[in-house]
PDB file of C-alpha atoms in Angstrom:
ATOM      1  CA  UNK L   1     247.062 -11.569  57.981  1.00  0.00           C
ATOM      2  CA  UNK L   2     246.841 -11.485  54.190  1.00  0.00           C
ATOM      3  CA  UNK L   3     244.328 -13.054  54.132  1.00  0.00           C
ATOM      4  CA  UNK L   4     242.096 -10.509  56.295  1.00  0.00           C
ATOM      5  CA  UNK L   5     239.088  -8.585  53.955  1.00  0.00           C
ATOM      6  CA  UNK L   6     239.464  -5.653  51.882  1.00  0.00           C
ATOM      7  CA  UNK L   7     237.131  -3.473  50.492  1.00  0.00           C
ATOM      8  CA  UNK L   8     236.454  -3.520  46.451  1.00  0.00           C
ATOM      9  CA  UNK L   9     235.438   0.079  45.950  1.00  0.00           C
ATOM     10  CA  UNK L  10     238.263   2.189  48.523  1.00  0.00           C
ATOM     11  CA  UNK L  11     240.654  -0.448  49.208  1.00  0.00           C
ATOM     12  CA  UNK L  12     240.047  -0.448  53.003  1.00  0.00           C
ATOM     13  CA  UNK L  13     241.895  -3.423  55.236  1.00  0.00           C
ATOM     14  CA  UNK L  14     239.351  -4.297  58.053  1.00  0.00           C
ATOM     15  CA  UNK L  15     240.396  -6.701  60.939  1.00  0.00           C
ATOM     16  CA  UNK L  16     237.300  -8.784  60.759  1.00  0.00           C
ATOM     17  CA  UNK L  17     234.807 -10.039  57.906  1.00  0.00           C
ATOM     18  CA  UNK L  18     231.988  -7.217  56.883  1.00  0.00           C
ATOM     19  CA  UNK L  19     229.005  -6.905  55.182  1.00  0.00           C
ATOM     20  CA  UNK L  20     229.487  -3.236  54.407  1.00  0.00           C
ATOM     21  CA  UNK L  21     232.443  -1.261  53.871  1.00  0.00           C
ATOM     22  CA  UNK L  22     232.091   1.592  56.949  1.00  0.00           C
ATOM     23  CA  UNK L  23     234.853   4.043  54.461  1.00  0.00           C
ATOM     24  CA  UNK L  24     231.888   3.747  51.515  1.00  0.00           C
ATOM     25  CA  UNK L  25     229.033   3.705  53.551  1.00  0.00           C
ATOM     26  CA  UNK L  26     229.732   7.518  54.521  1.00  0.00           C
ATOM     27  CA  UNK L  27     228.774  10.498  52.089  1.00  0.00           C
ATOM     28  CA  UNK L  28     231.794  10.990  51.263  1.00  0.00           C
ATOM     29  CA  UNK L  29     232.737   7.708  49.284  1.00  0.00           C
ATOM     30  CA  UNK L  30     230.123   5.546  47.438  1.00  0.00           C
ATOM     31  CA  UNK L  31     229.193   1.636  47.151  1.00  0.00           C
ATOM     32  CA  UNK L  32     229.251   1.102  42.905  1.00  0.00           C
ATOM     33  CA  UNK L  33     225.386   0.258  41.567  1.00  0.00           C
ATOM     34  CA  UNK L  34     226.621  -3.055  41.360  1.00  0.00           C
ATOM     35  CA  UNK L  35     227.223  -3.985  44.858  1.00  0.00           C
ATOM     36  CA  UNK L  36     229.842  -4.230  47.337  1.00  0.00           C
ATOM     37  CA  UNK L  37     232.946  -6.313  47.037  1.00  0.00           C
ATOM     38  CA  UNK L  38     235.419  -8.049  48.907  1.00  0.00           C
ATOM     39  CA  UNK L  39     238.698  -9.431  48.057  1.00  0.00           C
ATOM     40  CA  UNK L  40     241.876  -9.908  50.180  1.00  0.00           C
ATOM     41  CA  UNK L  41     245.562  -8.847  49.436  1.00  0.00           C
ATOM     42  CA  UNK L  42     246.205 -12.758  49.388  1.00  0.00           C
ATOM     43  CA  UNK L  43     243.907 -12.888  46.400  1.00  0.00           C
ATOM     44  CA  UNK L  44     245.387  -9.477  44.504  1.00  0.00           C
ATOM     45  CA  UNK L  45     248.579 -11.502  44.956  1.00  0.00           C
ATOM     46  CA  UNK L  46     247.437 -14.760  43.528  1.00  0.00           C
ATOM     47  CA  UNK L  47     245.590 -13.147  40.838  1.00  0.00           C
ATOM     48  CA  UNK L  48     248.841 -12.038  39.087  1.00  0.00           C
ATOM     49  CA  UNK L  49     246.440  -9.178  37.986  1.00  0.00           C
ATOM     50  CA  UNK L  50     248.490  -6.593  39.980  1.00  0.00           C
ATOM     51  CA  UNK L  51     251.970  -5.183  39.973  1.00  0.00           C
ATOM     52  CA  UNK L  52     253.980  -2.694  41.247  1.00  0.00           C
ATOM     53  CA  UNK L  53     254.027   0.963  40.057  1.00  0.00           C
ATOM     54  CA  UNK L  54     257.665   2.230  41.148  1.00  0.00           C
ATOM     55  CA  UNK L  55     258.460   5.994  39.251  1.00  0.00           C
ATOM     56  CA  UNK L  56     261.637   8.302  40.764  1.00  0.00           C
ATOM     57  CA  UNK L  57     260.788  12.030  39.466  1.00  0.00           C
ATOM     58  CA  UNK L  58     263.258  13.590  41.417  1.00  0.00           C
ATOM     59  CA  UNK L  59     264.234  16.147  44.430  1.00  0.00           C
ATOM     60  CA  UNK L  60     264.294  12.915  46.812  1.00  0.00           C
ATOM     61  CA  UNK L  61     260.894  11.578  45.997  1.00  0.00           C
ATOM     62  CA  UNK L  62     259.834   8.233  45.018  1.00  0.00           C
ATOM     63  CA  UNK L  63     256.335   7.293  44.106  1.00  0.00           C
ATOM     64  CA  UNK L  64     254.543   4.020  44.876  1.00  0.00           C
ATOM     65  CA  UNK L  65     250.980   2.487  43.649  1.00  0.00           C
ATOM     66  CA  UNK L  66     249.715  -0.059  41.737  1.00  0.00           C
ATOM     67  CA  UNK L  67     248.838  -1.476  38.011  1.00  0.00           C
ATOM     68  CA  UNK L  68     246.430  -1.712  36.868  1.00  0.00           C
ATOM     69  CA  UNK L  69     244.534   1.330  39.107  1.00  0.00           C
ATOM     70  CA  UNK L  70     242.962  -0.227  42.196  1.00  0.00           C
ATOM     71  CA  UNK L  71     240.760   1.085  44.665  1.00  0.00           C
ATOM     72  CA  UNK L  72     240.380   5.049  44.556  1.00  0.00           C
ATOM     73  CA  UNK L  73     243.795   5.140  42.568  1.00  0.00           C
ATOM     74  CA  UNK L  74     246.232   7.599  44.977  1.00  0.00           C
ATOM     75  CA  UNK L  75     250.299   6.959  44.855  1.00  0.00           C
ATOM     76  CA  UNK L  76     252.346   7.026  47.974  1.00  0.00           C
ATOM     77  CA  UNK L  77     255.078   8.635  48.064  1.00  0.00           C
ATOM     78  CA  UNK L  78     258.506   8.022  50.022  1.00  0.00           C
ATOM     79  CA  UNK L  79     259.686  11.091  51.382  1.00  0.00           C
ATOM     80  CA  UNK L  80     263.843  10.889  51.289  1.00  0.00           C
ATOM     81  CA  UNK L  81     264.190  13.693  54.048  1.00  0.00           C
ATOM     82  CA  UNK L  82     267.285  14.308  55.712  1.00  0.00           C
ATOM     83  CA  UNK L  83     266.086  13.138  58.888  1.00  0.00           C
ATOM     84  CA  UNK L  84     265.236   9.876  57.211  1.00  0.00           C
ATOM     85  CA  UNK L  85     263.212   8.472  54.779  1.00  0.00           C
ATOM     86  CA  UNK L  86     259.144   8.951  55.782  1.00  0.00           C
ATOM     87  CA  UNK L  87     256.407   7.357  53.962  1.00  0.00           C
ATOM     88  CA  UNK L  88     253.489  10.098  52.934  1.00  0.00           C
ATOM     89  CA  UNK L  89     249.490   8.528  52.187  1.00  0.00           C
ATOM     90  CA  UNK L  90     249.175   4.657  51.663  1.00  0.00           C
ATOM     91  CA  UNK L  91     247.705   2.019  49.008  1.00  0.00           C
ATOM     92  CA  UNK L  92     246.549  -1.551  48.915  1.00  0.00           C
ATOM     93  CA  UNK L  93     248.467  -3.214  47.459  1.00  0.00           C
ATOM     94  CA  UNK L  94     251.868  -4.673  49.056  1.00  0.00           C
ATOM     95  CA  UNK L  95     254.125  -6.976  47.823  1.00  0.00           C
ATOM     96  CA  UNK L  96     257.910  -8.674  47.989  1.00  0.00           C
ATOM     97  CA  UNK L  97     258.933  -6.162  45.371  1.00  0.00           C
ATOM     98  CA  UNK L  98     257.427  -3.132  46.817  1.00  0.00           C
ATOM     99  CA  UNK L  99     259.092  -3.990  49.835  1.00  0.00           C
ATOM    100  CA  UNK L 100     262.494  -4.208  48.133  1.00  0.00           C
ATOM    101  CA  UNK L 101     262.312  -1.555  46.560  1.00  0.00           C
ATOM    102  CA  UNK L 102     262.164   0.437  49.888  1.00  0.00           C
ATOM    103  CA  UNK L 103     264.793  -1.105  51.948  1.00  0.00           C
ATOM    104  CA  UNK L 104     266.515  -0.326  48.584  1.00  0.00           C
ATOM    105  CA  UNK L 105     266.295   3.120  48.873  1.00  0.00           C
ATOM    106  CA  UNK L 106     266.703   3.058  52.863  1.00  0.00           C
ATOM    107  CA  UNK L 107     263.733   1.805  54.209  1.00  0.00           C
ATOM    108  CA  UNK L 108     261.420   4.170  55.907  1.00  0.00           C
ATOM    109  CA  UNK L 109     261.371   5.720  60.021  1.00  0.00           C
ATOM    110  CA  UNK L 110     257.712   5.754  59.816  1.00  0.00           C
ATOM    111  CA  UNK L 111     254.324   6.495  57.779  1.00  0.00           C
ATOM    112  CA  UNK L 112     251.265   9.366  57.863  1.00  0.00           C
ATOM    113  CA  UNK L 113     248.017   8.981  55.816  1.00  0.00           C
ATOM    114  CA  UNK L 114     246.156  11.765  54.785  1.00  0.00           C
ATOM    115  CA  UNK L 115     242.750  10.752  55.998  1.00  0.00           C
ATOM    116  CA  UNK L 116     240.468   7.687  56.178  1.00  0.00           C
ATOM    117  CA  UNK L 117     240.354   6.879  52.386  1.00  0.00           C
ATOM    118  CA  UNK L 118     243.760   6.347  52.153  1.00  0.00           C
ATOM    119  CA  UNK L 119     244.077   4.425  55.443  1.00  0.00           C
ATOM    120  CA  UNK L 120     243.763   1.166  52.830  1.00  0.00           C
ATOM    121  CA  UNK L 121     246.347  -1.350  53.836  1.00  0.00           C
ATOM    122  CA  UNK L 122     248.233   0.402  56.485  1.00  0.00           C
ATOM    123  CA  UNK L 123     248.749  -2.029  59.407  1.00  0.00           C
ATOM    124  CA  UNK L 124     250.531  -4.527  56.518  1.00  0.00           C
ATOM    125  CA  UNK L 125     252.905  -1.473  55.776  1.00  0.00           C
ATOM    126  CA  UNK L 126     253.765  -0.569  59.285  1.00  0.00           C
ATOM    127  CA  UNK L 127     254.505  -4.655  60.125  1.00  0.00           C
ATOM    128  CA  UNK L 128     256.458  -5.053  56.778  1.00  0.00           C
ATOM    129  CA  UNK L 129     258.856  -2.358  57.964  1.00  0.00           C
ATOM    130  CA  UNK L 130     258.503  -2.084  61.572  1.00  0.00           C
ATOM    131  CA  UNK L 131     257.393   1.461  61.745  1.00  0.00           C
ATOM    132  CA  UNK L 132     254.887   3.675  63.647  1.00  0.00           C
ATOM    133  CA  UNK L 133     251.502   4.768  61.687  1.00  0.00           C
ATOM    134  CA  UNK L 134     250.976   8.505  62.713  1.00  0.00           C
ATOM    135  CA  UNK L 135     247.259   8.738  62.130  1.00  0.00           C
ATOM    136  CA  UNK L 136     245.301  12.444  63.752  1.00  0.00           C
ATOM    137  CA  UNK L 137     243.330  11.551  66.609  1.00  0.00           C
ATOM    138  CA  UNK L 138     239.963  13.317  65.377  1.00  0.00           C
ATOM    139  CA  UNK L 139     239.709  10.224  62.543  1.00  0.00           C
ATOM    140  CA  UNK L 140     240.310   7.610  64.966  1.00  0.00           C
ATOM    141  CA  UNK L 141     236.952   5.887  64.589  1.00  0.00           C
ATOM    142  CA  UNK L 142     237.648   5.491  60.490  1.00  0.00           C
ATOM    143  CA  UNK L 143     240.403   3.027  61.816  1.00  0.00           C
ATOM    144  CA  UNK L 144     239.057  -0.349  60.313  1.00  0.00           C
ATOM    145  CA  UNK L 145     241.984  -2.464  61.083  1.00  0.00           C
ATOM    146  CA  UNK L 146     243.242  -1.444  65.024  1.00  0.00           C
ATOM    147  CA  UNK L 147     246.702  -1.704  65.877  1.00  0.00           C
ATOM    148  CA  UNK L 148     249.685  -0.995  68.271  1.00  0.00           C
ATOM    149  CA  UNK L 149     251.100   0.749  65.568  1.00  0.00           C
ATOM    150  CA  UNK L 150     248.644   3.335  65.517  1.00  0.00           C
ATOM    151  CA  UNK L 151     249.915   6.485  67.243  1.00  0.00           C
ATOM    152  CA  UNK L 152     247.352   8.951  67.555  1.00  0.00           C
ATOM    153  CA  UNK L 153     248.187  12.465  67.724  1.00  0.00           C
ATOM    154  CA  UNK L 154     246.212  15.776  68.470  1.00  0.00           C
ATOM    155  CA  UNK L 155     246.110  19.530  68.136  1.00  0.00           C
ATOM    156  CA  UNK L 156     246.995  21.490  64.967  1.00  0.00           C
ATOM    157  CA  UNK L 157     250.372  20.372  64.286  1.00  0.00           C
ATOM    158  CA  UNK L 158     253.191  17.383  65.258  1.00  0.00           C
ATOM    159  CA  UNK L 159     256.878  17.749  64.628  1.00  0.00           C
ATOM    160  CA  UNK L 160     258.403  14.501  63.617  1.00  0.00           C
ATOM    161  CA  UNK L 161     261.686  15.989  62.643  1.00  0.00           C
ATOM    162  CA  UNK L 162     263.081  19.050  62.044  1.00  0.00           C
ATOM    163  CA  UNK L 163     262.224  19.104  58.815  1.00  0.00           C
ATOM    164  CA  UNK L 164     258.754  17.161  58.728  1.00  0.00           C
ATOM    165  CA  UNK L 165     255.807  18.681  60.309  1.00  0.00           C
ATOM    166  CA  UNK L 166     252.143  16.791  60.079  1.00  0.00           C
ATOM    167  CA  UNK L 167     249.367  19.616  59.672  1.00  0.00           C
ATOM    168  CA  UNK L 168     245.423  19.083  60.499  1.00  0.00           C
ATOM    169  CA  UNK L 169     243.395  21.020  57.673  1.00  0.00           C
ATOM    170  CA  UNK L 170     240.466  19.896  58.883  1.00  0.00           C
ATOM    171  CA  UNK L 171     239.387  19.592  54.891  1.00  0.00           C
ATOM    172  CA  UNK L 172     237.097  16.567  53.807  1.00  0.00           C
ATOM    173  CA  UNK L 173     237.361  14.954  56.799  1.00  0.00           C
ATOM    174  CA  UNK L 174     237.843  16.540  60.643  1.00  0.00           C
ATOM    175  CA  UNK L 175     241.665  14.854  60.907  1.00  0.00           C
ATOM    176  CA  UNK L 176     242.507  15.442  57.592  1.00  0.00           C
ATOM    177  CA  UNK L 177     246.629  15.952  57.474  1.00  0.00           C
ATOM    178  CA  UNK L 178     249.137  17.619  55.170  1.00  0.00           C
ATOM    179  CA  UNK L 179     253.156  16.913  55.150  1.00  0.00           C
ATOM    180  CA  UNK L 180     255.301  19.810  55.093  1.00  0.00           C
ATOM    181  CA  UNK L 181     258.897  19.617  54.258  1.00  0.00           C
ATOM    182  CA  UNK L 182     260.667  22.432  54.731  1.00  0.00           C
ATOM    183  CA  UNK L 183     264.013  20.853  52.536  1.00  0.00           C
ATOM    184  CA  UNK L 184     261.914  19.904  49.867  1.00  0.00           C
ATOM    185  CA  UNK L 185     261.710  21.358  46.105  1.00  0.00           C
ATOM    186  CA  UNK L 186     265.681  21.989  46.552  1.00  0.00           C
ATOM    187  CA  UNK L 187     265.704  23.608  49.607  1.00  0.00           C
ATOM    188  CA  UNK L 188     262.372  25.715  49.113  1.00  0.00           C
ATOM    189  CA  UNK L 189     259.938  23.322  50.610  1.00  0.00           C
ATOM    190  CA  UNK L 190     257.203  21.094  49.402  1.00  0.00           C
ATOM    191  CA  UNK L 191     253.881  20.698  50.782  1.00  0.00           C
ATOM    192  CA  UNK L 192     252.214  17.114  50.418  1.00  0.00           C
ATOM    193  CA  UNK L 193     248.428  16.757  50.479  1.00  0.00           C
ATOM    194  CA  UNK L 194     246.813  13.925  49.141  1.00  0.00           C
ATOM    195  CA  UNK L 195     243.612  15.246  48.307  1.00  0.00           C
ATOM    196  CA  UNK L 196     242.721  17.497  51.286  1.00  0.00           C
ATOM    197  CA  UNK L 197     244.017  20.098  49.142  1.00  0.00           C
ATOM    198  CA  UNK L 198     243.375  18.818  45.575  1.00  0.00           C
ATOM    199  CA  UNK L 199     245.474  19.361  42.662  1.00  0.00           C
ATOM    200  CA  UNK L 200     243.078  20.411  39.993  1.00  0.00           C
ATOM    201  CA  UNK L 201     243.558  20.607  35.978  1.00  0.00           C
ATOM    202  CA  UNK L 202     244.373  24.466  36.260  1.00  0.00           C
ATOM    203  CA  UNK L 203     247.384  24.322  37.677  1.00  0.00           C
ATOM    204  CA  UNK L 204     247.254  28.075  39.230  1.00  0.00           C
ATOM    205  CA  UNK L 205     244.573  26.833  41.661  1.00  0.00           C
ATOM    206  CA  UNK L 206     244.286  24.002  44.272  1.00  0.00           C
ATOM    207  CA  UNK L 207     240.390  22.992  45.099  1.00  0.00           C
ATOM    208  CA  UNK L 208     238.681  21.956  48.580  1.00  0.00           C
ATOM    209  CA  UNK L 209     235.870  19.595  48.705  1.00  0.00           C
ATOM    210  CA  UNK L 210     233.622  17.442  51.036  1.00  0.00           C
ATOM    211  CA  UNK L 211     233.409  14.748  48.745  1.00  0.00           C
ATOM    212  CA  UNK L 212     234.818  14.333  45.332  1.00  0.00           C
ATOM    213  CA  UNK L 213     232.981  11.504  43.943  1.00  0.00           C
ATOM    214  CA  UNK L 214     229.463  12.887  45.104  1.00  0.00           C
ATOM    215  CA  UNK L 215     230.511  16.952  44.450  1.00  0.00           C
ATOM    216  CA  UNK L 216     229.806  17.974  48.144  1.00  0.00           C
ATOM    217  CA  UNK L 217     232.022  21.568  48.780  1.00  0.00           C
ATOM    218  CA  UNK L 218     234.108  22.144  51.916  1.00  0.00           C
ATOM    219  CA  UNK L 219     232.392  24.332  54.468  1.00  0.00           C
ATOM    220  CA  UNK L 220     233.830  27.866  54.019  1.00  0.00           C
ATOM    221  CA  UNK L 221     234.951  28.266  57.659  1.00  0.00           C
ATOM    222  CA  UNK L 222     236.991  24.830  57.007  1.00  0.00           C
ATOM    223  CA  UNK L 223     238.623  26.424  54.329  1.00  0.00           C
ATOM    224  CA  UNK L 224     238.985  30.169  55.657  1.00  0.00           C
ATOM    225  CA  UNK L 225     240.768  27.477  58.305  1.00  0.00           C
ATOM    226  CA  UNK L 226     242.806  26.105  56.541  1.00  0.00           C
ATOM    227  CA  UNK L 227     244.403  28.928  54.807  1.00  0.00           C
ATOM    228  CA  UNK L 228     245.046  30.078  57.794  1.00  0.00           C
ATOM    229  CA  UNK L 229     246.959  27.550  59.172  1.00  0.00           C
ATOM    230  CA  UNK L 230     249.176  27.149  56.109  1.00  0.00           C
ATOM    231  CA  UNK L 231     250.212  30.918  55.901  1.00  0.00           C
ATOM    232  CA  UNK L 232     253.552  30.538  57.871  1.00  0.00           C
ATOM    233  CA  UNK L 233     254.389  27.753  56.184  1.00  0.00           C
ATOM    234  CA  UNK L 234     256.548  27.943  53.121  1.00  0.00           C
ATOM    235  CA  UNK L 235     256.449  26.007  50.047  1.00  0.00           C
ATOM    236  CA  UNK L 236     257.623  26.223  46.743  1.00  0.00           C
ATOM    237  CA  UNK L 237     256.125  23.112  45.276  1.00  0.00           C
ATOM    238  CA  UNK L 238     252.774  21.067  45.872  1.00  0.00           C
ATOM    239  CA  UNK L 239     252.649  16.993  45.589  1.00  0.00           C
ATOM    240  CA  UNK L 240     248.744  15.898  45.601  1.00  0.00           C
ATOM    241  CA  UNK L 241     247.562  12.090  45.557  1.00  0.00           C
ATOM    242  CA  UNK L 242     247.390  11.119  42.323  1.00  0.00           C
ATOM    243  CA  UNK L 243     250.389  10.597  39.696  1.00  0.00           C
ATOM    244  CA  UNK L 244     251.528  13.630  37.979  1.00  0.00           C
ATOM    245  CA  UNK L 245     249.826  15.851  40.526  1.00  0.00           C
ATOM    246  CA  UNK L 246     252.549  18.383  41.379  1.00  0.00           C
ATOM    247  CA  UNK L 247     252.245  22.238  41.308  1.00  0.00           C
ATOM    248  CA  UNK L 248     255.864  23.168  40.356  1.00  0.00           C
ATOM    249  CA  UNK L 249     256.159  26.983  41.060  1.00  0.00           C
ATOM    250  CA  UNK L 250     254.551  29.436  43.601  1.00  0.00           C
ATOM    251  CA  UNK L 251     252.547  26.585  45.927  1.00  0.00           C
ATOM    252  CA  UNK L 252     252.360  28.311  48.743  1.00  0.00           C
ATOM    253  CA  UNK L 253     250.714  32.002  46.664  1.00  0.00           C
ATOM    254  CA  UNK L 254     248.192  29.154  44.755  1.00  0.00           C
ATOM    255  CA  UNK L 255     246.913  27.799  47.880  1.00  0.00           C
ATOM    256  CA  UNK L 256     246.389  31.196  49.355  1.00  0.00           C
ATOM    257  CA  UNK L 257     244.658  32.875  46.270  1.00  0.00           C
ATOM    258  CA  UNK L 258     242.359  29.405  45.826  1.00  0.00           C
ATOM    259  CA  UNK L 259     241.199  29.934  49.311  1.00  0.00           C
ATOM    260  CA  UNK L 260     240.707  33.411  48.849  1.00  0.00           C
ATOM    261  CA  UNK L 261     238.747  32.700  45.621  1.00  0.00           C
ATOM    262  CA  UNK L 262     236.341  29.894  47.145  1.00  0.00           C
ATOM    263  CA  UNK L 263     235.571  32.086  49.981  1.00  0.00           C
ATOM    264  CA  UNK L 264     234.587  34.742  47.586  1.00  0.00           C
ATOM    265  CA  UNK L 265     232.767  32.535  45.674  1.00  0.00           C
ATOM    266  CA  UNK L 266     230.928  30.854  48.898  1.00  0.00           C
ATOM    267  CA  UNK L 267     229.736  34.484  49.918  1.00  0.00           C
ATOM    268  CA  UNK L 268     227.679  34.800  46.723  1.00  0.00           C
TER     269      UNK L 268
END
């Protein structure tokens, strides 16, 4: 199935040949002025242009992409949780020593993508380690590559161990999901987010958007949402999709004020 076509621009896995990427299509994403492209993971591999990105910062997480940068650029990260090891957002590229490297460390129970941009090569992950893809049922038809290890779930929140809890934000896209894990950050808990709730240069906010690429905000009831959902939840320490994306201290009182803030800002 290597061979099957992948998108140039977001790194999308579809089952079938396209002529347009459906991911980059939508206002949310963007085809590049110079056309859409195709290549295949069979060709990244032959290429020799590609290699693993493998970093360990620490407090039982590891981080997994891709060099050079392919696609929209986001790091997955392997969750070491007590319950098992759980595989948090996706990327393209797979190979032999990415593979190793996780049954290295454990191998993983299962995987959860953040939302549709990240859903990239996930079918090729799930059959390399035998594992479910947990996937919110309101994004189902941003599913490119259909499979029976797609489980679909619904509603604001799924348990998948006592310590790891799926959360739909609703942010960027309608199934967007969050990881919480209430052991993380030594005990204190650690929120993962991709970019549904974006780890910006100022490190005492987070930021909410539409789109990123095409600077489209978040709809303030989304937002007013989502800070709402995450209030019960407690987390010392934020992990967003790109490498060396953390919020170290007071996550949980960052997300809340940011909210706060856009909402004030939105009203004006």
């Amino acid at each position: 199935m290597s061979d099957l076509p992948i998108c140039g621009t977001c790194g999308t896995q579809y089952a079938t040949p396209q002529t347009e990427c459906q991911i980059c299509e939508d206002e949310r994403q963007y085809v590049p002025q110079s056309g859409q492209t195709w290549t295949s993971l069979a060709a990244m591999r032959a290429s020799g242009d590609y290699s693993a990105r493998i970093e360990h910062p620490g407090e039982g997480l590891i981080e997994i992409g891709t060099e050079p940068r392919f696609g929209i650029g986001q790091r997955a990260l392997l969750v070491q949780a007590a319950s098992g090891n759980f595989l948090w957002d996706c990327v393209t590229y797979l190979d032999d020593e990415i593979v190793a490297a996780v049954e290295a460390a454990g191998g993983i129970t299962g995987l959860a993508i953040s939302h549709p941009h990240y859903y990239t090569t996930m079918v090729e992950w799930a059959k390399a380690f035998n594992v479910p893809i947990y996937l919110h049922e309101k994004d189902k038809d941003w599913i490119a590559r259909p499979d029976d290890s797609i489980e679909l779930w619904s509603g604001d929140s799924k348990q998948l161990a006592d310590d790891l809890t799926l959360i739909n934000l609703g942010v960027h896209f309608a199934g967007s999901t969050v990881l919480h894990w209430r052991d993380g950050a030594a005990g204190q808990g650690a929120l993962l987010t991709g970019d549904i709730v974006q780890v910006i240069p100022d490190r005492k906010f987070v930021g909410f958007m539409y789109s990123y690429p095409n600077l489209i905000p978040e709809r303030p009831s989304i937002v007013k949402h989502a800070g709402e959902i995450l209030e019960p939840y407690r987390f010392e320490k934020l992990h967003g999709a790109w490498w060396n994306s953390s919020i170290n201290a007071d996550a949980h009182g960052i997300v809340q004020r940011s909210a706060k803030r856009y909402l004030e800002h939105a009203r004006d």
